[in-house]
mmCIF file of N, CA and C in Angstrom:
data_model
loop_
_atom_site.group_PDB
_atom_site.id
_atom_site.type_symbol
_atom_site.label_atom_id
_atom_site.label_comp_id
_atom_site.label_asym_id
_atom_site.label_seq_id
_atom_site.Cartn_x
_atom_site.Cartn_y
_atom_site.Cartn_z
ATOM 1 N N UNK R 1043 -10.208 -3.276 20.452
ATOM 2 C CA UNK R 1043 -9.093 -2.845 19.642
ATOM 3 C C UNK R 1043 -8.629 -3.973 18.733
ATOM 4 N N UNK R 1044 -8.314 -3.368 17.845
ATOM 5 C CA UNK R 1044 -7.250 -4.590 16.539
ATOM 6 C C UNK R 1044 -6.279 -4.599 16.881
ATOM 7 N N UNK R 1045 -5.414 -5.890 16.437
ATOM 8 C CA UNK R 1045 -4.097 -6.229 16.651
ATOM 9 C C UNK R 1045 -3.505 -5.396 15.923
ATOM 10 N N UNK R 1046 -2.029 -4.615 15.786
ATOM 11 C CA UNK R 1046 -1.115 -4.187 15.481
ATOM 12 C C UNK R 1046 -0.752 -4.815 14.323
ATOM 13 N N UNK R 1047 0.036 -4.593 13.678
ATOM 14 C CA UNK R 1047 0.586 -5.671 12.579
ATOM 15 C C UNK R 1047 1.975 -5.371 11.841
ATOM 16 N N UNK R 1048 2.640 -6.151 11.006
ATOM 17 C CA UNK R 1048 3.694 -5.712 10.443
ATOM 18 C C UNK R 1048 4.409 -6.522 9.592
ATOM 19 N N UNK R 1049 4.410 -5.847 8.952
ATOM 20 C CA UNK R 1049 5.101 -6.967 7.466
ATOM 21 C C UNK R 1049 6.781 -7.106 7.303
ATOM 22 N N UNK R 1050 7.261 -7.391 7.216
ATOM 23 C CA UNK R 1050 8.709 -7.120 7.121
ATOM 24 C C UNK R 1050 9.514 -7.158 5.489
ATOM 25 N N UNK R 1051 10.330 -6.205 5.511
ATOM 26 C CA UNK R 1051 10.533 -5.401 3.717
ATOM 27 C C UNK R 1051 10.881 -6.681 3.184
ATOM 28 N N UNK R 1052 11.811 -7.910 3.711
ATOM 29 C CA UNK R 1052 11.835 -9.102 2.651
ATOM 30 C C UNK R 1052 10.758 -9.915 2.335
ATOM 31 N N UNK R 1053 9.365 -9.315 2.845
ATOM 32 C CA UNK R 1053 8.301 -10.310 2.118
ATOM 33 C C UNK R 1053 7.984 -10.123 1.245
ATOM 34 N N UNK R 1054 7.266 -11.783 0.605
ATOM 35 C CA UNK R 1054 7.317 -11.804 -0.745
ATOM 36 C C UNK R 1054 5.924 -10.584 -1.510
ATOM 37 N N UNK R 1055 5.558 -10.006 -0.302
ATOM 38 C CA UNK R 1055 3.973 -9.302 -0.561
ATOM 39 C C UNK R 1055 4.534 -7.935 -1.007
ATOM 40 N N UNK R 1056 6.301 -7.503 -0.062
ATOM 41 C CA UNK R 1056 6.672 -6.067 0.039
ATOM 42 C C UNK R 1056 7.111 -6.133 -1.142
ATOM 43 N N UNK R 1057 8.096 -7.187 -1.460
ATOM 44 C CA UNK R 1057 9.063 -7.095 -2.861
ATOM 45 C C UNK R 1057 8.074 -6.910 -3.431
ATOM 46 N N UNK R 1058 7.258 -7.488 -4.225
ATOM 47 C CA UNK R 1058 6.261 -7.698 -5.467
ATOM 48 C C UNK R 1058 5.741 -5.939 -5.023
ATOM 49 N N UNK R 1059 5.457 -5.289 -4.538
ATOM 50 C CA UNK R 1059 4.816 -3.871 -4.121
ATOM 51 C C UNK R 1059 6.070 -2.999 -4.825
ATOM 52 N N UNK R 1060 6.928 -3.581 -4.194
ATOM 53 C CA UNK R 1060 8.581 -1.987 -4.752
ATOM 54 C C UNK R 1060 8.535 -2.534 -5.995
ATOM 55 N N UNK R 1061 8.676 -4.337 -6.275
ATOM 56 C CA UNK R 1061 8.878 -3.948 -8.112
ATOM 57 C C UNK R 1061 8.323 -3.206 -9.203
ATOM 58 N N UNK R 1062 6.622 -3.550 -8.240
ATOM 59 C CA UNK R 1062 5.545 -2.765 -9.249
ATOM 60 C C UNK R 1062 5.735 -1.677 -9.214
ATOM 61 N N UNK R 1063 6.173 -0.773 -8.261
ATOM 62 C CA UNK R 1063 6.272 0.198 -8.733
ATOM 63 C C UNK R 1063 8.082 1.257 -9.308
ATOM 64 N N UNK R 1064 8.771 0.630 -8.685
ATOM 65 C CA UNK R 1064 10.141 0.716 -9.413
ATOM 66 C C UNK R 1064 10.359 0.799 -11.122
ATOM 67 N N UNK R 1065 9.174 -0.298 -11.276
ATOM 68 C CA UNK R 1065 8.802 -0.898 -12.632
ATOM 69 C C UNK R 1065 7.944 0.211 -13.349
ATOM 70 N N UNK R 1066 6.994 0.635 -12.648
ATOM 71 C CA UNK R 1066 6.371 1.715 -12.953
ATOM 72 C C UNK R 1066 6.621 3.354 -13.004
ATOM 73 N N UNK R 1067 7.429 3.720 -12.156
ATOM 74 C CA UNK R 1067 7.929 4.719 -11.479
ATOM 75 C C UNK R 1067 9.040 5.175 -11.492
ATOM 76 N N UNK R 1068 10.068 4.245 -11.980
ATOM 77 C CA UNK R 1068 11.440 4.183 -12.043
ATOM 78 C C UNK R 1068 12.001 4.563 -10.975
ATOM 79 N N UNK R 1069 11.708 4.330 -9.934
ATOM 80 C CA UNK R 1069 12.353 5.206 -8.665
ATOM 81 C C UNK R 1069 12.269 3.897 -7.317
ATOM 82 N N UNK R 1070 12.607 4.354 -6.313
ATOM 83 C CA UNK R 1070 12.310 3.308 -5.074
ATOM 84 C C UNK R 1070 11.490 4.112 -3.845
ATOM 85 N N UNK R 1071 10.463 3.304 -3.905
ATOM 86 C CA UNK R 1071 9.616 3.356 -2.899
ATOM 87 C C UNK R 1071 10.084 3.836 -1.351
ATOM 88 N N UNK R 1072 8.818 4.648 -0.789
ATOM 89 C CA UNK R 1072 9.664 5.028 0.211
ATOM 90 C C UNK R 1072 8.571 3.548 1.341
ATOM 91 N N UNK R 1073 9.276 2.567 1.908
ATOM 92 C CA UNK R 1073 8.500 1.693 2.734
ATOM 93 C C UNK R 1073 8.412 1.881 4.243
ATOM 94 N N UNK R 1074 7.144 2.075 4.963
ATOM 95 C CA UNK R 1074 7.343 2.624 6.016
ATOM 96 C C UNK R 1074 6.095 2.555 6.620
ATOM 97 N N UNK R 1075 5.542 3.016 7.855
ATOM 98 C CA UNK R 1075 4.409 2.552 8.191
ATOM 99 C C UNK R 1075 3.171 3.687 8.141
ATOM 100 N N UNK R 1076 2.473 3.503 8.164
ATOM 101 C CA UNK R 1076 1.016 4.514 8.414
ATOM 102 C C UNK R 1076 0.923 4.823 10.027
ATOM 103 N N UNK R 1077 0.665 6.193 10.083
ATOM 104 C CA UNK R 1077 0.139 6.025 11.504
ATOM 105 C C UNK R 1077 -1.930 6.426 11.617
ATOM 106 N N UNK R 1078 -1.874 6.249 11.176
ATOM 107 C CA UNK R 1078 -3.359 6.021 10.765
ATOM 108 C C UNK R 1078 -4.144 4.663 10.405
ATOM 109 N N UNK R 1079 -5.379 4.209 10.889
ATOM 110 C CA UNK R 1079 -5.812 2.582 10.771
ATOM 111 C C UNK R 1079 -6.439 2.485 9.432
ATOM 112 N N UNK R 1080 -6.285 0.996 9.148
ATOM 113 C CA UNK R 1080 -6.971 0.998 7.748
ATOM 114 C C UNK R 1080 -7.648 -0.828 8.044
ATOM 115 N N UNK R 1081 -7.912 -1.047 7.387
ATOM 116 C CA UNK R 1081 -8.813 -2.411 6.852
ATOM 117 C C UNK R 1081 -7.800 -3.145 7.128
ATOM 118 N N UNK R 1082 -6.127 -2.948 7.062
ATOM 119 C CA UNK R 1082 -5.111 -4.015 7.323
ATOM 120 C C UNK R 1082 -5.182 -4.224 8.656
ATOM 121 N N UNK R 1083 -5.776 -4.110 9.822
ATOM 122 C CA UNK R 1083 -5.912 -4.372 10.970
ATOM 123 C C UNK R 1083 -6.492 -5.742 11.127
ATOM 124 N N UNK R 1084 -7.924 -5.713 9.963
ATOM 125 C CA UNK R 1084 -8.105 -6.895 10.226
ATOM 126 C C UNK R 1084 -7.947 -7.733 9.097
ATOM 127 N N UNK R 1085 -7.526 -7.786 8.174
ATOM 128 C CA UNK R 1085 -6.812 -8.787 7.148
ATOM 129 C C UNK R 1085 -5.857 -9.029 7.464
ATOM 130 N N UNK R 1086 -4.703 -8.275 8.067
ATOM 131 C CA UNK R 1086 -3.510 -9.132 8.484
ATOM 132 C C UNK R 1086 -3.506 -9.316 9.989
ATOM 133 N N UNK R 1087 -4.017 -8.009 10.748
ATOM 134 C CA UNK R 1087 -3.606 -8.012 12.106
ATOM 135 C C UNK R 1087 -4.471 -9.249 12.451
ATOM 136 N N UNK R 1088 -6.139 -9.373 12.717
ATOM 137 C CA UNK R 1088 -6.590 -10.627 12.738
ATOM 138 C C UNK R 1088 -6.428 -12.073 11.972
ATOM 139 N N UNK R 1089 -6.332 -11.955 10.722
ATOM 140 C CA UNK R 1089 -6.695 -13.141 9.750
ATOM 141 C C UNK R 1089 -5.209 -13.420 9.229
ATOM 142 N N UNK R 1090 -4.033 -12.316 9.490
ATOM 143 C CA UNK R 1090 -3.150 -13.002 8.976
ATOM 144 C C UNK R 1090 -2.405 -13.306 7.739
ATOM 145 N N UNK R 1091 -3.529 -12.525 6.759
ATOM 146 C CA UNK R 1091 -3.324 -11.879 5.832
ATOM 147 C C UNK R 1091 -2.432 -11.527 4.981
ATOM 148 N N UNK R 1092 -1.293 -11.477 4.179
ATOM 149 C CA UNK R 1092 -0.257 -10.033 3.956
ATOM 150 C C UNK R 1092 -0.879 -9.217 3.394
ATOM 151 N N UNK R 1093 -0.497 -8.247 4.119
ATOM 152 C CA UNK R 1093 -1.183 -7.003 3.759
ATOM 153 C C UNK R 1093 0.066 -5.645 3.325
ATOM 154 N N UNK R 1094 -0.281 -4.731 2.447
ATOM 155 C CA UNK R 1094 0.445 -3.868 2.186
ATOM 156 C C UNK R 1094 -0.837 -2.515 2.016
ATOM 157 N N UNK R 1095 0.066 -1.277 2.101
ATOM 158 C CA UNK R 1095 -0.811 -0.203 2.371
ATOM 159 C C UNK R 1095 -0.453 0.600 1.323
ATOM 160 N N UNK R 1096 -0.867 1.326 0.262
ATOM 161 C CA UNK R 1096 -0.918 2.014 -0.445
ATOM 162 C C UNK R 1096 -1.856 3.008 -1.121
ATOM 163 N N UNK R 1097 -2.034 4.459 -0.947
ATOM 164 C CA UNK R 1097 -3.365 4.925 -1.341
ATOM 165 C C UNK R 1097 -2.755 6.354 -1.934
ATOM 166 N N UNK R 1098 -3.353 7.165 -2.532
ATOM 167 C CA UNK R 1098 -3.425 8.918 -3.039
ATOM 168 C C UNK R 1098 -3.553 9.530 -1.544
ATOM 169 N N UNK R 1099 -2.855 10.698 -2.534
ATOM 170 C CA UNK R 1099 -3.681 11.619 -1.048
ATOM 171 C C UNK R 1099 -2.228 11.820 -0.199
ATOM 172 N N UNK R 1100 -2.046 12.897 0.315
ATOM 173 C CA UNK R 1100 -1.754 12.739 1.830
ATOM 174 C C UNK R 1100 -1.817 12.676 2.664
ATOM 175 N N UNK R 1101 -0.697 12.089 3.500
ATOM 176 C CA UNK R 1101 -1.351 10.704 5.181
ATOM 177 C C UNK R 1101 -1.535 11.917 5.806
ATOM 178 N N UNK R 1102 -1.313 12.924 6.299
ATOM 179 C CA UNK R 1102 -1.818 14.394 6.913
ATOM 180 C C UNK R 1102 -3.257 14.269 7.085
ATOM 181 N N UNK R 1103 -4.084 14.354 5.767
ATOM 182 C CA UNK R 1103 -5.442 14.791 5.551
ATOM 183 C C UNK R 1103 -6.680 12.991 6.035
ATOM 184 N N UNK R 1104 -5.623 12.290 5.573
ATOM 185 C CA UNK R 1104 -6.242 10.640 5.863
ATOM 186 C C UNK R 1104 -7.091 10.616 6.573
ATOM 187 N N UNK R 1105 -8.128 10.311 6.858
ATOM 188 C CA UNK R 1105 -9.158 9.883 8.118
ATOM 189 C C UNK R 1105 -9.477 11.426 8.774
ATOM 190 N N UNK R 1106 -9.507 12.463 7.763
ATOM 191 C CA UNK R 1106 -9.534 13.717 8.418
ATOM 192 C C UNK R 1106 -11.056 14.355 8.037
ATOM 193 N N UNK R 1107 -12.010 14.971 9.242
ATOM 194 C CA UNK R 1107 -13.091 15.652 8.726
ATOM 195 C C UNK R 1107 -12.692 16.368 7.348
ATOM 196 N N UNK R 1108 -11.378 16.768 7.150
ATOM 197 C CA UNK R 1108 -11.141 17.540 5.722
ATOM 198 C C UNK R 1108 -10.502 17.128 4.762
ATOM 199 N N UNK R 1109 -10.603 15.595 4.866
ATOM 200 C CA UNK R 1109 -9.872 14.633 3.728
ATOM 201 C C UNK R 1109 -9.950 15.015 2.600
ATOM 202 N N UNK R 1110 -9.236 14.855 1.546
ATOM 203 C CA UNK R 1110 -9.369 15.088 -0.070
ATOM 204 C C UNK R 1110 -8.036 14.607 -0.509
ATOM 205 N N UNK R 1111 -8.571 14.370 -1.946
ATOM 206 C CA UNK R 1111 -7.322 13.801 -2.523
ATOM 207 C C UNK R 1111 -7.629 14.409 -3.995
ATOM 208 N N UNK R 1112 -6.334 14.794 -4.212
ATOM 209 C CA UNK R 1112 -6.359 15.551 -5.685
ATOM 210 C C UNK R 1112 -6.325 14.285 -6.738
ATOM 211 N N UNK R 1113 -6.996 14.554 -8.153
ATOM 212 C CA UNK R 1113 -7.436 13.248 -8.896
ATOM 213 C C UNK R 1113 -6.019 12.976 -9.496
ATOM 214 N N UNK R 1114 -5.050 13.987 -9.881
ATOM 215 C CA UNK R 1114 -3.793 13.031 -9.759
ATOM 216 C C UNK R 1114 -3.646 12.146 -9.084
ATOM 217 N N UNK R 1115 -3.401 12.243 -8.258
ATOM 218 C CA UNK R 1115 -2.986 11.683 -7.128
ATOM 219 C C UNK R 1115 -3.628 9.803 -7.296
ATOM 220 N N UNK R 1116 -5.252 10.143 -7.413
ATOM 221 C CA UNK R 1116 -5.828 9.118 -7.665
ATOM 222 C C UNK R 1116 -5.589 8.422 -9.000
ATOM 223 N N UNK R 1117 -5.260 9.182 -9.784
ATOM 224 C CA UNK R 1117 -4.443 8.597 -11.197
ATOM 225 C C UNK R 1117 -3.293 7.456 -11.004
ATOM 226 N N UNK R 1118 -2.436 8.295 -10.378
ATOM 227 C CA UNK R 1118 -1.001 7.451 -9.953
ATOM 228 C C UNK R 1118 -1.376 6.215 -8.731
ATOM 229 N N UNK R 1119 -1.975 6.473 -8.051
ATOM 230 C CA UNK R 1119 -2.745 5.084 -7.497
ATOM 231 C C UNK R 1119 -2.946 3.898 -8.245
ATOM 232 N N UNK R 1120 -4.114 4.164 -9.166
ATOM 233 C CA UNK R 1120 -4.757 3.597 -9.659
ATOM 234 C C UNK R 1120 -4.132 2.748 -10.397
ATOM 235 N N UNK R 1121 -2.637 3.688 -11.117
ATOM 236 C CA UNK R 1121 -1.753 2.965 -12.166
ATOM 237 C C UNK R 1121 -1.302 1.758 -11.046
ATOM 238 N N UNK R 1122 -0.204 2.358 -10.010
ATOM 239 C CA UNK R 1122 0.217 1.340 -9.083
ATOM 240 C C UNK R 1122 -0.491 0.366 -8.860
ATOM 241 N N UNK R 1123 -1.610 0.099 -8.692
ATOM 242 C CA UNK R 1123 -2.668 -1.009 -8.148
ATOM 243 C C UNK R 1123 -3.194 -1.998 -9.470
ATOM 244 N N UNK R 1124 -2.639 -1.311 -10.178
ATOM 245 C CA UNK R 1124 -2.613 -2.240 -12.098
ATOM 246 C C UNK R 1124 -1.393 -2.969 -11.881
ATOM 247 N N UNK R 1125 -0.293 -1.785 -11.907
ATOM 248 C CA UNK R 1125 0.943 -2.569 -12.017
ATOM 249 C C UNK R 1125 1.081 -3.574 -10.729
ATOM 250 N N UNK R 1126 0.561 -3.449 -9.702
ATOM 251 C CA UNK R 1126 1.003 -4.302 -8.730
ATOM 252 C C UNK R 1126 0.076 -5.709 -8.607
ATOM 253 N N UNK R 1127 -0.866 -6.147 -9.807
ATOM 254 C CA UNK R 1127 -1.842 -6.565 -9.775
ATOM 255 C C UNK R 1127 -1.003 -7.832 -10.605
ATOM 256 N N UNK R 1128 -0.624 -6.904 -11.785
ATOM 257 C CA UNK R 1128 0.194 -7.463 -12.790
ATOM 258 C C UNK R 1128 1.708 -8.417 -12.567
ATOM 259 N N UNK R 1129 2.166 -7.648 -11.869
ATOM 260 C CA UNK R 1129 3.448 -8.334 -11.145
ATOM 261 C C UNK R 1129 3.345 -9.546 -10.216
ATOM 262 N N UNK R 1130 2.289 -9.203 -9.517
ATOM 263 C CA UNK R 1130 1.629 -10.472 -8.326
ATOM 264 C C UNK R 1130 1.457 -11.618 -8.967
ATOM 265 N N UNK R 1131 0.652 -11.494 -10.071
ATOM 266 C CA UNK R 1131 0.403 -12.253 -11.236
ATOM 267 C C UNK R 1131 1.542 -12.955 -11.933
ATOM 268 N N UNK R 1132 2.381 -12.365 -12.405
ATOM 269 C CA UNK R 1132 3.232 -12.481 -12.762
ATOM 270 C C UNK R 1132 4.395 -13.513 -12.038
ATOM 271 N N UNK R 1133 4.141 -13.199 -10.818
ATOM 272 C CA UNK R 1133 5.302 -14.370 -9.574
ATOM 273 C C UNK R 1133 5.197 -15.458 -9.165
ATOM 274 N N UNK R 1134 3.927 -15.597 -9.871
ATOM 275 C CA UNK R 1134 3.044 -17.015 -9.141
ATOM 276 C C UNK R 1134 3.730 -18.021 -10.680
#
């Protein structure tokens, strides 16, 4: 099994995540956890990592024999993961 993990909302990994998209979105993020595993198990849970989770789709269908994600969906991703690329960039 992987370690557990958890970021806490004043890190500098979470802020830079809500600006990008506040910034993008005009709205506030809803921050909260997955109950489903992803690759952050072992980038942060092992290595320590900060890690943040963000994807299309809904967490319902996630890791499901009947997964799908509508290409909206993957649109508005895609933007977020620009803008949050940009902002990261931006803090340094």
């Amino acid at each position: 099994y992987y370690p557990t993990w958890k970021i806490p909302e004043d890190h500098p990994i979470v802020i830079t995540g809500v600006k990008a998209y506040e910034n993008l979105y005009h709205k506030r993020p809803l921050v909260d956890k997955w109950t489903f595993s992803t690759n952050g198990v072992t980038i942060n849970g092992m290595y320590g990592i900060p890690t943040i989770g963000f994807g299309p789709g809904n967490e319902v269908l996630a890791h499901a024999p009947n997964e799908k994600v509508a290409i909206s969906d993957l649109v508005t991703a895609s933007a977020f993961y620009a803008a949050f690329a940009l902002e990261f960039a931006s803090d340094k």
